Amino acid sequence: MENFLEQLTNEQIAEVERQFDTYSSGSKEIIPAWELKNKIAMSILKNKPLKVKLGLDPSAPDVHLGHTVVLNKLKQFQQNGHTIQLIIGDFTGKIGDPTGKSTVRKQLTNEEVKNNAKTYFEQFGKVLDMEKVELHYNSKWLSRLNLEDIIHLASSITVARLLERNDFSERFRAGKPISLHEFFYPLMQGFDSVELESDVELGGTDQHFNVLMGRQLQEHFGKEKQIVILLPLLEGLDGVEKMSKSKNNYIGVDDSPSDMYGKTMSIPDELIVKYFELVTDLPLERKKQIKEELAQGKLHPRDAKMLLARTIVSSFHHAQEAESAEAAFKAVFQRGGLPDDIPVVKWQGEMEVPIVDLLTELKLQKSKTEAQKMIQNGGVRINEVKVIDLNLLVDIKEEPVIQIGKRKFVKLERV
């Protein structure tokens, strides 16, 4: 690769460093870092935007803050004038990404891929300017490959190399089945980079093998190799597990302002800096300042968390809604009051209802067993009084306010 850095003026070198620092912030690894700087230099000298790729396998359409880690990085490239390539894996989605899976994944239908992709676009628009994004469906080129093409593609990698992947090697050692089609997933994802001649590909650290495959295949097909930027996985509200809807430790981009604010306030203090770095678009210097002030004790974690919550809510809603969510949070949790916007349910049933039955009827708990556990753990209140009796009869005529956990409220009104 030609060394474009040597051809820059001092002003252009400063711009390369500014962009590189922006993309490095919050990233886990850049492979290789020097080549990214050189590609930025090439982009400046030739006035040619870089092509920055993100592949999406639309198997779960609900987007949460964990997904926005990579979206925020794409936004940084977009703000610097580079081209974002979103690849919808309508072809590879039917194979199913085996990453992190201990069994063969269910293959998606055309209809499932189409519906999930539509939901992605709507939610991604809260972070990216979708009018300036290139949208590609990889069936456009992958479905055209004939058997000879596929054999040539497969010749670019060995089975031993594929078995280096943790998920494959673990299944192989455990005697669990690995279907042949699963081996083709990383090859197909890598071929996307060949087809689109991507300059940079982003992915989570769990996608290390897949995104490096694009770099390897580009070299195999005589293309200029892409840079890989790996981003850390975001822990959820429990501070332990990766953010996931299935683990119920997530903040959804479609959550209401009050839910989004309240959930953010519940994250462990040790994650405050990481959330600022990965899911907010505050200036880099401001993020560094917050980190330093927390470390020096100049900024209280509670105040930092409130700033974080306001910033996150403002990103997906309006600033005014963030202020209202904060005021409601203070009223409930700092002054012991009740929120002003409690949902009202018109009750048409019996006027005295066992508390466990009521919680499940209102869908505040999924089952009677979960309702009993919530009561036993002290998580249910009626008119701000903790419920301790599993057999309590709730008097609907009093139009009670029922509270589950810290953020869920319902007011009953008799019809």
mmCIF file of C-alpha atoms in Angstrom:
data_model
loop_
_atom_site.group_PDB
_atom_site.id
_atom_site.type_symbol
_atom_site.label_atom_id
_atom_site.label_comp_id
_atom_site.label_asym_id
_atom_site.label_seq_id
_atom_site.Cartn_x
_atom_site.Cartn_y
_atom_site.Cartn_z
ATOM 1 C CA MET A 1 0.000 0.000 0.000
ATOM 2 C CA GLU A 2 1.273 3.450 -0.921
ATOM 3 C CA ASN A 3 2.282 5.611 2.044
ATOM 4 C CA PHE A 4 -0.064 8.605 1.830
ATOM 5 C CA LEU A 5 0.921 9.932 5.247
ATOM 6 C CA GLU A 6 4.241 11.138 3.850
ATOM 7 C CA GLN A 7 2.414 13.369 1.352
ATOM 8 C CA LEU A 8 0.381 15.379 3.879
ATOM 9 C CA THR A 9 0.737 18.985 5.013
ATOM 10 C CA ASN A 10 0.899 19.712 8.743
ATOM 11 C CA GLU A 11 -2.757 20.765 8.683
ATOM 12 C CA GLN A 12 -3.755 17.525 6.966
ATOM 13 C CA ILE A 13 -1.715 15.459 9.459
ATOM 14 C CA ALA A 14 -3.624 17.165 12.279
ATOM 15 C CA GLU A 15 -6.909 16.164 10.616
ATOM 16 C CA VAL A 16 -5.761 12.547 10.282
ATOM 17 C CA GLU A 17 -4.893 12.479 13.992
ATOM 18 C CA ARG A 18 -8.236 14.066 14.926
ATOM 19 C CA GLN A 19 -10.211 11.481 12.990
ATOM 20 C CA PHE A 20 -8.046 8.609 14.220
ATOM 21 C CA ASP A 21 -8.483 9.689 17.854
ATOM 22 C CA THR A 22 -12.244 9.862 17.326
ATOM 23 C CA TYR A 23 -12.452 6.356 15.861
ATOM 24 C CA SER A 24 -10.050 4.949 18.468
ATOM 25 C CA SER A 25 -12.038 6.276 21.403
ATOM 26 C CA GLY A 26 -14.024 3.417 22.907
ATOM 27 C CA SER A 27 -12.705 0.898 20.358
ATOM 28 C CA LYS A 28 -11.212 -2.344 21.619
ATOM 29 C CA GLU A 29 -8.826 -2.960 18.732
ATOM 30 C CA ILE A 30 -7.942 -1.532 15.316
ATOM 31 C CA ILE A 31 -6.372 -4.030 12.913
ATOM 32 C CA PRO A 32 -3.970 -2.578 11.859
ATOM 33 C CA ALA A 33 -3.908 0.955 13.287
ATOM 34 C CA TRP A 34 -1.273 2.340 10.891
ATOM 35 C CA GLU A 35 -3.298 1.295 7.849
ATOM 36 C CA LEU A 36 -6.362 3.138 9.180
ATOM 37 C CA LYS A 37 -4.323 6.337 9.463
ATOM 38 C CA ASN A 38 -3.017 5.786 5.944
ATOM 39 C CA LYS A 39 -6.530 5.242 4.582
ATOM 40 C CA ILE A 40 -7.707 8.453 6.238
ATOM 41 C CA ALA A 41 -4.743 10.235 4.639
ATOM 42 C CA MET A 42 -5.664 8.782 1.226
ATOM 43 C CA SER A 43 -9.241 9.962 1.726
ATOM 44 C CA ILE A 44 -8.055 13.514 2.443
ATOM 45 C CA LEU A 45 -5.564 13.675 -0.435
ATOM 46 C CA LYS A 46 -7.954 12.250 -3.027
ATOM 47 C CA ASN A 47 -11.081 13.856 -1.547
ATOM 48 C CA LYS A 48 -12.577 10.368 -1.590
ATOM 49 C CA PRO A 49 -14.744 9.121 1.299
ATOM 50 C CA LEU A 50 -13.904 5.796 2.911
ATOM 51 C CA LYS A 51 -16.418 2.971 2.565
ATOM 52 C CA VAL A 52 -17.279 1.794 6.079
ATOM 53 C CA LYS A 53 -19.145 -1.496 6.354
ATOM 54 C CA LEU A 54 -21.473 -3.028 8.909
ATOM 55 C CA GLY A 55 -23.067 -6.377 8.182
ATOM 56 C CA LEU A 56 -26.443 -7.140 9.744
ATOM 57 C CA ASP A 57 -27.990 -10.549 10.160
ATOM 58 C CA PRO A 58 -31.582 -9.481 10.912
ATOM 59 C CA SER A 59 -32.507 -12.269 13.299
ATOM 60 C CA ALA A 60 -33.671 -10.110 16.241
ATOM 61 C CA PRO A 61 -35.258 -6.794 15.219
ATOM 62 C CA ASP A 62 -35.390 -5.119 18.644
ATOM 63 C CA VAL A 63 -32.513 -2.643 18.904
ATOM 64 C CA HIS A 64 -31.082 -1.726 22.316
ATOM 65 C CA LEU A 65 -28.165 0.392 23.521
ATOM 66 C CA GLY A 66 -25.797 -2.536 23.061
ATOM 67 C CA HIS A 67 -26.420 -2.319 19.315
ATOM 68 C CA THR A 68 -25.843 1.443 19.280
ATOM 69 C CA VAL A 69 -22.180 1.007 20.277
ATOM 70 C CA VAL A 70 -21.303 0.163 16.686
ATOM 71 C CA LEU A 71 -23.936 2.586 15.312
ATOM 72 C CA ASN A 72 -22.351 5.486 17.191
ATOM 73 C CA LYS A 73 -18.990 4.596 15.685
ATOM 74 C CA LEU A 74 -20.583 4.555 12.225
ATOM 75 C CA LYS A 75 -22.097 7.957 13.009
ATOM 76 C CA GLN A 76 -18.611 9.341 13.695
ATOM 77 C CA PHE A 77 -17.449 8.189 10.260
ATOM 78 C CA GLN A 78 -20.619 9.600 8.706
ATOM 79 C CA GLN A 79 -20.097 12.990 10.371
ATOM 80 C CA ASN A 80 -16.617 13.106 8.827
ATOM 81 C CA GLY A 81 -18.067 12.628 5.350
ATOM 82 C CA HIS A 82 -17.408 8.920 4.864
ATOM 83 C CA THR A 83 -19.836 6.470 3.261
ATOM 84 C CA ILE A 84 -21.679 3.973 5.438
ATOM 85 C CA GLN A 85 -22.394 0.577 3.871
ATOM 86 C CA LEU A 86 -25.140 -1.317 5.697
ATOM 87 C CA ILE A 87 -25.342 -4.891 4.420
ATOM 88 C CA ILE A 88 -28.545 -6.734 5.197
ATOM 89 C CA GLY A 89 -27.786 -10.439 5.308
ATOM 90 C CA ASP A 90 -30.924 -11.607 3.586
ATOM 91 C CA PHE A 91 -28.834 -14.422 2.093
ATOM 92 C CA THR A 92 -26.492 -15.146 5.025
ATOM 93 C CA GLY A 93 -29.420 -14.736 7.427
ATOM 94 C CA LYS A 94 -30.865 -17.920 5.988
ATOM 95 C CA ILE A 95 -27.643 -19.679 6.994
ATOM 96 C CA GLY A 96 -27.576 -18.203 10.501
ATOM 97 C CA ASP A 97 -24.464 -16.775 12.158
ATOM 98 C CA PRO A 98 -23.010 -19.561 14.346
ATOM 99 C CA THR A 99 -21.044 -17.074 16.487
ATOM 100 C CA GLY A 100 -21.416 -17.917 20.163
ATOM 101 C CA LYS A 101 -23.887 -20.719 19.447
ATOM 102 C CA SER A 102 -23.574 -24.217 20.859
ATOM 103 C CA THR A 103 -26.095 -25.671 18.411
ATOM 104 C CA VAL A 104 -27.071 -25.222 14.769
ATOM 105 C CA ARG A 105 -29.048 -22.007 14.380
ATOM 106 C CA LYS A 106 -32.551 -21.869 12.954
ATOM 107 C CA GLN A 107 -32.516 -20.527 9.409
ATOM 108 C CA LEU A 108 -34.701 -17.485 8.697
ATOM 109 C CA THR A 109 -37.385 -17.321 6.032
ATOM 110 C CA ASN A 110 -37.515 -14.567 3.393
ATOM 111 C CA GLU A 111 -40.492 -12.996 5.161
ATOM 112 C CA GLU A 112 -38.737 -12.975 8.558
ATOM 113 C CA VAL A 113 -35.633 -11.338 7.077
ATOM 114 C CA LYS A 114 -37.740 -8.713 5.275
ATOM 115 C CA ASN A 115 -39.784 -7.782 8.358
ATOM 116 C CA ASN A 116 -36.774 -7.689 10.659
ATOM 117 C CA ALA A 117 -34.779 -5.534 8.239
ATOM 118 C CA LYS A 118 -37.638 -2.996 8.043
ATOM 119 C CA THR A 119 -37.641 -2.702 11.828
ATOM 120 C CA TYR A 120 -33.868 -2.231 11.847
ATOM 121 C CA PHE A 121 -34.073 0.684 9.402
ATOM 122 C CA GLU A 122 -36.669 2.493 11.495
ATOM 123 C CA GLN A 123 -34.651 2.143 14.698
ATOM 124 C CA PHE A 124 -31.232 2.828 13.138
ATOM 125 C CA GLY A 125 -32.624 6.129 11.910
ATOM 126 C CA LYS A 126 -32.496 7.324 15.515
ATOM 127 C CA VAL A 127 -28.691 7.249 15.321
ATOM 128 C CA LEU A 128 -27.706 7.481 11.646
ATOM 129 C CA ASP A 129 -28.804 9.730 8.801
ATOM 130 C CA MET A 130 -30.366 6.914 6.804
ATOM 131 C CA GLU A 131 -30.728 9.101 3.695
ATOM 132 C CA LYS A 132 -26.923 9.109 3.425
ATOM 133 C CA VAL A 133 -26.491 5.381 4.067
ATOM 134 C CA GLU A 134 -25.884 2.825 1.315
ATOM 135 C CA LEU A 135 -28.232 -0.109 1.862
ATOM 136 C CA HIS A 136 -27.272 -3.433 0.329
ATOM 137 C CA TYR A 137 -28.822 -6.896 0.402
ATOM 138 C CA ASN A 138 -26.152 -9.550 0.007
ATOM 139 C CA SER A 139 -28.465 -11.871 -1.914
ATOM 140 C CA LYS A 140 -27.830 -9.546 -4.861
ATOM 141 C CA TRP A 141 -24.354 -11.024 -5.354
ATOM 142 C CA LEU A 142 -24.318 -14.196 -3.253
ATOM 143 C CA SER A 143 -27.325 -15.719 -5.019
ATOM 144 C CA ARG A 144 -25.467 -15.340 -8.342
ATOM 145 C CA LEU A 145 -22.537 -17.527 -7.275
ATOM 146 C CA ASN A 146 -22.453 -20.861 -9.068
ATOM 147 C CA LEU A 147 -20.893 -24.062 -7.755
ATOM 148 C CA GLU A 148 -17.545 -23.269 -9.353
ATOM 149 C CA ASP A 149 -17.508 -19.835 -7.676
ATOM 150 C CA ILE A 150 -18.355 -21.371 -4.302
ATOM 151 C CA ILE A 151 -15.603 -23.994 -4.608
ATOM 152 C CA HIS A 152 -13.120 -21.240 -5.486
ATOM 153 C CA LEU A 153 -14.304 -19.251 -2.462
ATOM 154 C CA ALA A 154 -13.988 -22.286 -0.191
ATOM 155 C CA SER A 155 -10.423 -22.864 -1.414
ATOM 156 C CA SER A 156 -9.339 -19.624 0.250
ATOM 157 C CA ILE A 157 -9.470 -21.094 3.764
ATOM 158 C CA THR A 158 -8.710 -24.409 5.467
ATOM 159 C CA VAL A 159 -10.939 -26.425 7.773
ATOM 160 C CA ALA A 160 -8.247 -26.126 10.443
ATOM 161 C CA ARG A 161 -8.530 -22.323 10.235
ATOM 162 C CA LEU A 162 -12.307 -22.465 10.586
ATOM 163 C CA LEU A 163 -11.998 -24.737 13.609
ATOM 164 C CA GLU A 164 -9.947 -22.039 15.331
ATOM 165 C CA ARG A 165 -13.244 -20.324 16.075
ATOM 166 C CA ASN A 166 -14.179 -20.963 19.685
ATOM 167 C CA ASP A 167 -17.769 -21.912 18.935
ATOM 168 C CA PHE A 168 -16.774 -24.443 16.286
ATOM 169 C CA SER A 169 -13.861 -25.900 18.265
ATOM 170 C CA GLU A 170 -15.950 -26.275 21.423
ATOM 171 C CA ARG A 171 -18.729 -28.048 19.556
ATOM 172 C CA PHE A 172 -16.200 -30.257 17.774
ATOM 173 C CA ARG A 173 -14.555 -31.294 21.057
ATOM 174 C CA ALA A 174 -17.946 -31.925 22.649
ATOM 175 C CA GLY A 175 -19.030 -34.128 19.755
ATOM 176 C CA LYS A 176 -21.871 -31.751 18.877
ATOM 177 C CA PRO A 177 -22.897 -31.494 15.221
ATOM 178 C CA ILE A 178 -21.518 -28.772 12.971
ATOM 179 C CA SER A 179 -23.393 -28.514 9.695
ATOM 180 C CA LEU A 180 -21.289 -27.862 6.596
ATOM 181 C CA HIS A 181 -23.362 -24.815 5.650
ATOM 182 C CA GLU A 182 -22.267 -23.084 8.888
ATOM 183 C CA PHE A 183 -18.680 -23.018 7.652
ATOM 184 C CA PHE A 184 -19.864 -20.877 4.762
ATOM 185 C CA TYR A 185 -21.249 -18.083 6.945
ATOM 186 C CA PRO A 186 -17.913 -16.300 7.604
ATOM 187 C CA LEU A 187 -16.907 -16.875 3.971
ATOM 188 C CA MET A 188 -20.104 -15.259 2.713
ATOM 189 C CA GLN A 189 -19.750 -12.349 5.145
ATOM 190 C CA GLY A 190 -16.159 -11.865 4.000
ATOM 191 C CA PHE A 191 -17.211 -11.986 0.359
ATOM 192 C CA ASP A 192 -19.505 -9.005 1.027
ATOM 193 C CA SER A 193 -16.348 -6.947 1.624
ATOM 194 C CA VAL A 194 -14.857 -8.222 -1.636
ATOM 195 C CA GLU A 195 -17.955 -7.273 -3.596
ATOM 196 C CA LEU A 196 -18.318 -3.793 -2.049
ATOM 197 C CA GLU A 197 -14.554 -3.092 -1.799
ATOM 198 C CA SER A 198 -15.011 -1.892 1.773
ATOM 199 C CA ASP A 199 -12.210 0.140 3.371
ATOM 200 C CA VAL A 200 -13.251 -0.434 6.982
ATOM 201 C CA GLU A 201 -15.478 -2.994 8.690
ATOM 202 C CA LEU A 202 -16.887 -2.626 12.185
ATOM 203 C CA GLY A 203 -17.984 -5.357 14.549
ATOM 204 C CA GLY A 204 -18.182 -6.402 18.176
ATOM 205 C CA THR A 205 -15.330 -8.350 19.730
ATOM 206 C CA ASP A 206 -17.440 -11.489 19.318
ATOM 207 C CA GLN A 207 -17.245 -10.932 15.534
ATOM 208 C CA HIS A 208 -13.420 -10.997 15.458
ATOM 209 C CA PHE A 209 -13.198 -14.064 13.216
ATOM 210 C CA ASN A 210 -15.964 -12.989 10.825
ATOM 211 C CA VAL A 211 -14.734 -9.449 10.157
ATOM 212 C CA LEU A 212 -11.119 -10.550 9.676
ATOM 213 C CA MET A 213 -12.394 -12.968 7.041
ATOM 214 C CA GLY A 214 -13.256 -9.984 4.835
ATOM 215 C CA ARG A 215 -9.669 -8.771 5.029
ATOM 216 C CA GLN A 216 -8.354 -12.243 4.169
ATOM 217 C CA LEU A 217 -10.700 -12.716 1.199
ATOM 218 C CA GLN A 218 -9.990 -9.252 -0.207
ATOM 219 C CA GLU A 219 -6.314 -10.195 -0.325
ATOM 220 C CA HIS A 220 -7.200 -13.560 -1.912
ATOM 221 C CA PHE A 221 -9.129 -11.784 -4.682
ATOM 222 C CA GLY A 222 -6.448 -9.141 -5.250
ATOM 223 C CA LYS A 223 -8.316 -6.280 -3.565
ATOM 224 C CA GLU A 224 -6.968 -3.698 -1.135
ATOM 225 C CA LYS A 225 -7.457 -5.043 2.381
ATOM 226 C CA GLN A 226 -9.995 -3.461 4.700
ATOM 227 C CA ILE A 227 -9.263 -2.218 8.221
ATOM 228 C CA VAL A 228 -11.090 -3.929 11.082
ATOM 229 C CA ILE A 229 -12.359 -1.984 14.091
ATOM 230 C CA LEU A 230 -13.539 -4.159 16.978
ATOM 231 C CA LEU A 231 -15.815 -2.622 19.591
ATOM 232 C CA PRO A 232 -16.397 -3.882 23.130
ATOM 233 C CA LEU A 233 -19.624 -5.573 24.102
ATOM 234 C CA LEU A 234 -21.792 -3.498 26.411
ATOM 235 C CA GLU A 235 -22.786 -5.022 29.738
ATOM 236 C CA GLY A 236 -26.439 -4.668 30.616
ATOM 237 C CA LEU A 237 -28.149 -3.244 33.683
ATOM 238 C CA ASP A 238 -26.885 -6.119 35.840
ATOM 239 C CA GLY A 239 -23.304 -5.088 35.116
ATOM 240 C CA VAL A 240 -22.333 -8.667 34.322
ATOM 241 C CA GLU A 241 -23.991 -10.131 31.241
ATOM 242 C CA LYS A 242 -23.885 -8.697 27.729
ATOM 243 C CA MET A 243 -26.903 -6.452 27.165
ATOM 244 C CA SER A 244 -29.695 -8.625 25.818
ATOM 245 C CA LYS A 245 -33.453 -8.514 25.634
ATOM 246 C CA SER A 246 -33.626 -12.212 26.528
ATOM 247 C CA LYS A 247 -31.750 -11.463 29.778
ATOM 248 C CA ASN A 248 -34.033 -8.486 30.503
ATOM 249 C CA ASN A 249 -31.005 -6.294 31.262
ATOM 250 C CA TYR A 250 -31.425 -3.916 28.329
ATOM 251 C CA ILE A 251 -32.351 -0.332 27.501
ATOM 252 C CA GLY A 252 -34.314 -0.310 24.254
ATOM 253 C CA VAL A 253 -34.024 2.553 21.776
ATOM 254 C CA ASP A 254 -37.831 2.556 21.631
ATOM 255 C CA ASP A 255 -38.245 2.672 25.422
ATOM 256 C CA SER A 256 -40.252 5.577 26.809
ATOM 257 C CA PRO A 257 -38.262 8.542 28.171
ATOM 258 C CA SER A 258 -39.124 7.630 31.770
ATOM 259 C CA ASP A 259 -38.151 3.960 31.326
ATOM 260 C CA MET A 260 -34.948 4.904 29.527
ATOM 261 C CA TYR A 261 -34.018 7.391 32.250
ATOM 262 C CA GLY A 262 -34.879 5.060 35.120
ATOM 263 C CA LYS A 263 -33.046 2.100 33.621
ATOM 264 C CA THR A 264 -29.929 4.196 33.055
ATOM 265 C CA MET A 265 -29.970 5.293 36.708
ATOM 266 C CA SER A 266 -29.913 1.620 37.724
ATOM 267 C CA ILE A 267 -26.594 0.713 36.056
ATOM 268 C CA PRO A 268 -23.650 -0.047 38.381
ATOM 269 C CA ASP A 269 -21.362 2.927 39.076
ATOM 270 C CA GLU A 270 -18.386 1.145 37.528
ATOM 271 C CA LEU A 271 -20.090 1.214 34.112
ATOM 272 C CA ILE A 272 -20.739 4.972 34.022
ATOM 273 C CA VAL A 273 -17.566 5.847 32.091
ATOM 274 C CA LYS A 274 -18.026 2.953 29.657
ATOM 275 C CA TYR A 275 -21.598 4.024 28.877
ATOM 276 C CA PHE A 276 -20.467 7.619 28.313
ATOM 277 C CA GLU A 277 -17.732 6.401 25.949
ATOM 278 C CA LEU A 278 -19.815 3.925 23.963
ATOM 279 C CA VAL A 279 -23.430 5.109 23.820
ATOM 280 C CA THR A 280 -23.306 8.916 23.948
ATOM 281 C CA ASP A 281 -22.220 11.428 21.316
ATOM 282 C CA LEU A 282 -20.676 13.895 23.745
ATOM 283 C CA PRO A 283 -17.409 15.458 22.513
ATOM 284 C CA LEU A 284 -14.307 13.396 23.234
ATOM 285 C CA GLU A 285 -12.864 16.059 25.543
ATOM 286 C CA ARG A 286 -16.072 16.148 27.589
ATOM 287 C CA LYS A 287 -15.970 12.368 28.011
ATOM 288 C CA LYS A 288 -12.373 12.573 29.215
ATOM 289 C CA GLN A 289 -13.330 15.329 31.655
ATOM 290 C CA ILE A 290 -16.148 13.237 33.148
ATOM 291 C CA LYS A 291 -13.795 10.265 33.540
ATOM 292 C CA GLU A 292 -11.172 12.392 35.287
ATOM 293 C CA GLU A 293 -13.652 14.115 37.598
ATOM 294 C CA LEU A 294 -15.139 10.784 38.656
ATOM 295 C CA ALA A 295 -11.681 9.371 39.361
ATOM 296 C CA GLN A 296 -10.722 12.454 41.391
ATOM 297 C CA GLY A 297 -13.978 12.491 43.352
ATOM 298 C CA LYS A 298 -14.980 15.890 41.958
ATOM 299 C CA LEU A 299 -18.077 14.411 40.316
ATOM 300 C CA HIS A 300 -20.468 12.278 42.355
ATOM 301 C CA PRO A 301 -21.502 9.030 40.590
ATOM 302 C CA ARG A 302 -25.176 9.925 41.121
ATOM 303 C CA ASP A 303 -24.735 13.275 39.343
ATOM 304 C CA ALA A 304 -22.723 11.630 36.565
ATOM 305 C CA LYS A 305 -25.432 9.030 36.125
ATOM 306 C CA MET A 306 -28.128 11.695 35.922
ATOM 307 C CA LEU A 307 -26.126 13.485 33.207
ATOM 308 C CA LEU A 308 -25.745 10.148 31.428
ATOM 309 C CA ALA A 309 -29.475 9.445 31.656
ATOM 310 C CA ARG A 310 -30.365 12.931 30.335
ATOM 311 C CA THR A 311 -27.897 12.543 27.482
ATOM 312 C CA ILE A 312 -29.201 9.115 26.462
ATOM 313 C CA VAL A 313 -32.870 10.135 26.614
ATOM 314 C CA SER A 314 -32.142 13.331 24.636
ATOM 315 C CA SER A 315 -30.473 11.217 21.927
ATOM 316 C CA PHE A 316 -33.607 9.178 21.255
ATOM 317 C CA HIS A 317 -36.307 11.642 22.319
ATOM 318 C CA HIS A 318 -36.436 15.416 22.827
ATOM 319 C CA ALA A 319 -34.404 17.325 25.405
ATOM 320 C CA GLN A 320 -37.642 18.497 26.992
ATOM 321 C CA GLU A 321 -38.741 14.877 27.460
ATOM 322 C CA ALA A 322 -35.400 14.129 29.102
ATOM 323 C CA GLU A 323 -35.987 16.974 31.552
ATOM 324 C CA SER A 324 -39.490 15.708 32.304
ATOM 325 C CA ALA A 325 -38.182 12.170 32.843
ATOM 326 C CA GLU A 326 -35.576 13.523 35.257
ATOM 327 C CA ALA A 327 -38.164 15.540 37.174
ATOM 328 C CA ALA A 328 -40.399 12.468 37.454
ATOM 329 C CA PHE A 329 -37.458 10.350 38.606
ATOM 330 C CA LYS A 330 -36.552 12.877 41.303
ATOM 331 C CA ALA A 331 -40.163 13.044 42.466
ATOM 332 C CA VAL A 332 -40.410 9.277 42.834
ATOM 333 C CA PHE A 333 -36.979 8.253 44.030
ATOM 334 C CA GLN A 334 -35.506 11.298 45.723
ATOM 335 C CA ARG A 335 -38.634 12.735 47.313
ATOM 336 C CA GLY A 336 -40.648 9.539 47.680
ATOM 337 C CA GLY A 337 -43.562 10.702 45.536
ATOM 338 C CA LEU A 338 -45.464 9.158 42.660
ATOM 339 C CA PRO A 339 -45.009 9.975 38.978
ATOM 340 C CA ASP A 340 -47.562 12.259 37.336
ATOM 341 C CA ASP A 341 -48.134 10.071 34.282
ATOM 342 C CA ILE A 342 -49.215 6.775 35.856
ATOM 343 C CA PRO A 343 -51.040 4.554 33.318
ATOM 344 C CA VAL A 344 -54.712 4.087 34.214
ATOM 345 C CA VAL A 345 -56.500 0.756 33.784
ATOM 346 C CA LYS A 346 -60.313 0.605 33.827
ATOM 347 C CA TRP A 347 -61.232 -2.425 35.938
ATOM 348 C CA GLN A 348 -64.412 -4.327 35.062
ATOM 349 C CA GLY A 349 -63.927 -7.429 37.194
ATOM 350 C CA GLU A 350 -64.554 -8.254 40.829
ATOM 351 C CA MET A 351 -64.075 -5.490 43.388
ATOM 352 C CA GLU A 352 -61.867 -7.679 45.594
ATOM 353 C CA VAL A 353 -59.072 -9.593 43.867
ATOM 354 C CA PRO A 354 -56.186 -11.671 45.294
ATOM 355 C CA ILE A 355 -52.940 -9.744 44.747
ATOM 356 C CA VAL A 356 -51.237 -12.590 42.868
ATOM 357 C CA ASP A 357 -54.179 -12.956 40.477
ATOM 358 C CA LEU A 358 -54.324 -9.194 39.985
ATOM 359 C CA LEU A 359 -50.663 -8.894 39.027
ATOM 360 C CA THR A 360 -50.972 -11.594 36.369
ATOM 361 C CA GLU A 361 -54.335 -10.291 35.102
ATOM 362 C CA LEU A 362 -52.801 -6.853 34.589
ATOM 363 C CA LYS A 363 -49.785 -8.494 32.908
ATOM 364 C CA LEU A 364 -47.504 -6.869 35.461
ATOM 365 C CA GLN A 365 -46.033 -10.339 35.993
ATOM 366 C CA LYS A 366 -45.879 -13.204 33.502
ATOM 367 C CA SER A 367 -47.054 -15.918 35.902
ATOM 368 C CA LYS A 368 -48.381 -16.446 39.403
ATOM 369 C CA THR A 369 -45.028 -17.938 40.399
ATOM 370 C CA GLU A 370 -43.203 -14.755 39.293
ATOM 371 C CA ALA A 371 -45.813 -12.622 41.067
ATOM 372 C CA GLN A 372 -45.270 -14.535 44.316
ATOM 373 C CA LYS A 373 -41.491 -14.158 44.025
ATOM 374 C CA MET A 374 -41.829 -10.419 43.398
ATOM 375 C CA ILE A 375 -43.953 -10.032 46.535
ATOM 376 C CA GLN A 376 -41.576 -12.153 48.619
ATOM 377 C CA ASN A 377 -38.655 -10.016 47.427
ATOM 378 C CA GLY A 378 -40.438 -6.839 48.527
ATOM 379 C CA GLY A 379 -40.970 -5.564 45.000
ATOM 380 C CA VAL A 380 -44.729 -4.904 45.123
ATOM 381 C CA ARG A 381 -46.365 -1.841 46.680
ATOM 382 C CA ILE A 382 -49.979 -0.698 46.853
ATOM 383 C CA ASN A 383 -50.464 3.012 47.497
ATOM 384 C CA GLU A 384 -46.747 3.161 48.411
ATOM 385 C CA VAL A 385 -47.133 0.455 51.082
ATOM 386 C CA LYS A 386 -45.071 -2.707 50.633
ATOM 387 C CA VAL A 387 -47.115 -5.897 50.165
ATOM 388 C CA ILE A 388 -45.971 -8.738 52.417
ATOM 389 C CA ASP A 389 -49.076 -10.972 52.376
ATOM 390 C CA LEU A 390 -49.274 -13.363 49.410
ATOM 391 C CA ASN A 391 -52.994 -13.823 50.089
ATOM 392 C CA LEU A 392 -53.833 -10.116 50.249
ATOM 393 C CA LEU A 393 -57.232 -9.153 48.773
ATOM 394 C CA VAL A 394 -56.947 -5.871 46.885
ATOM 395 C CA ASP A 395 -59.959 -3.550 47.224
ATOM 396 C CA ILE A 396 -60.541 -2.139 43.741
ATOM 397 C CA LYS A 397 -63.154 0.319 45.053
ATOM 398 C CA GLU A 398 -60.296 2.316 46.577
ATOM 399 C CA GLU A 399 -58.783 2.709 43.079
ATOM 400 C CA PRO A 400 -55.291 1.725 44.234
ATOM 401 C CA VAL A 401 -51.925 2.566 42.669
ATOM 402 C CA ILE A 402 -49.880 -0.608 42.190
ATOM 403 C CA GLN A 403 -46.102 -0.395 41.894
ATOM 404 C CA ILE A 404 -43.821 -3.181 40.642
ATOM 405 C CA GLY A 405 -40.109 -2.708 41.207
ATOM 406 C CA LYS A 406 -38.798 0.830 40.878
ATOM 407 C CA ARG A 407 -40.326 2.033 37.636
ATOM 408 C CA LYS A 408 -43.598 0.256 36.838
ATOM 409 C CA PHE A 409 -46.852 1.857 38.042
ATOM 410 C CA VAL A 410 -50.535 1.208 37.313
ATOM 411 C CA LYS A 411 -53.592 3.000 38.745
ATOM 412 C CA LEU A 412 -56.839 1.037 38.807
ATOM 413 C CA GLU A 413 -60.163 2.754 38.265
ATOM 414 C CA ARG A 414 -63.463 0.949 38.700
ATOM 415 C CA VAL A 415 -65.914 1.167 35.819
#
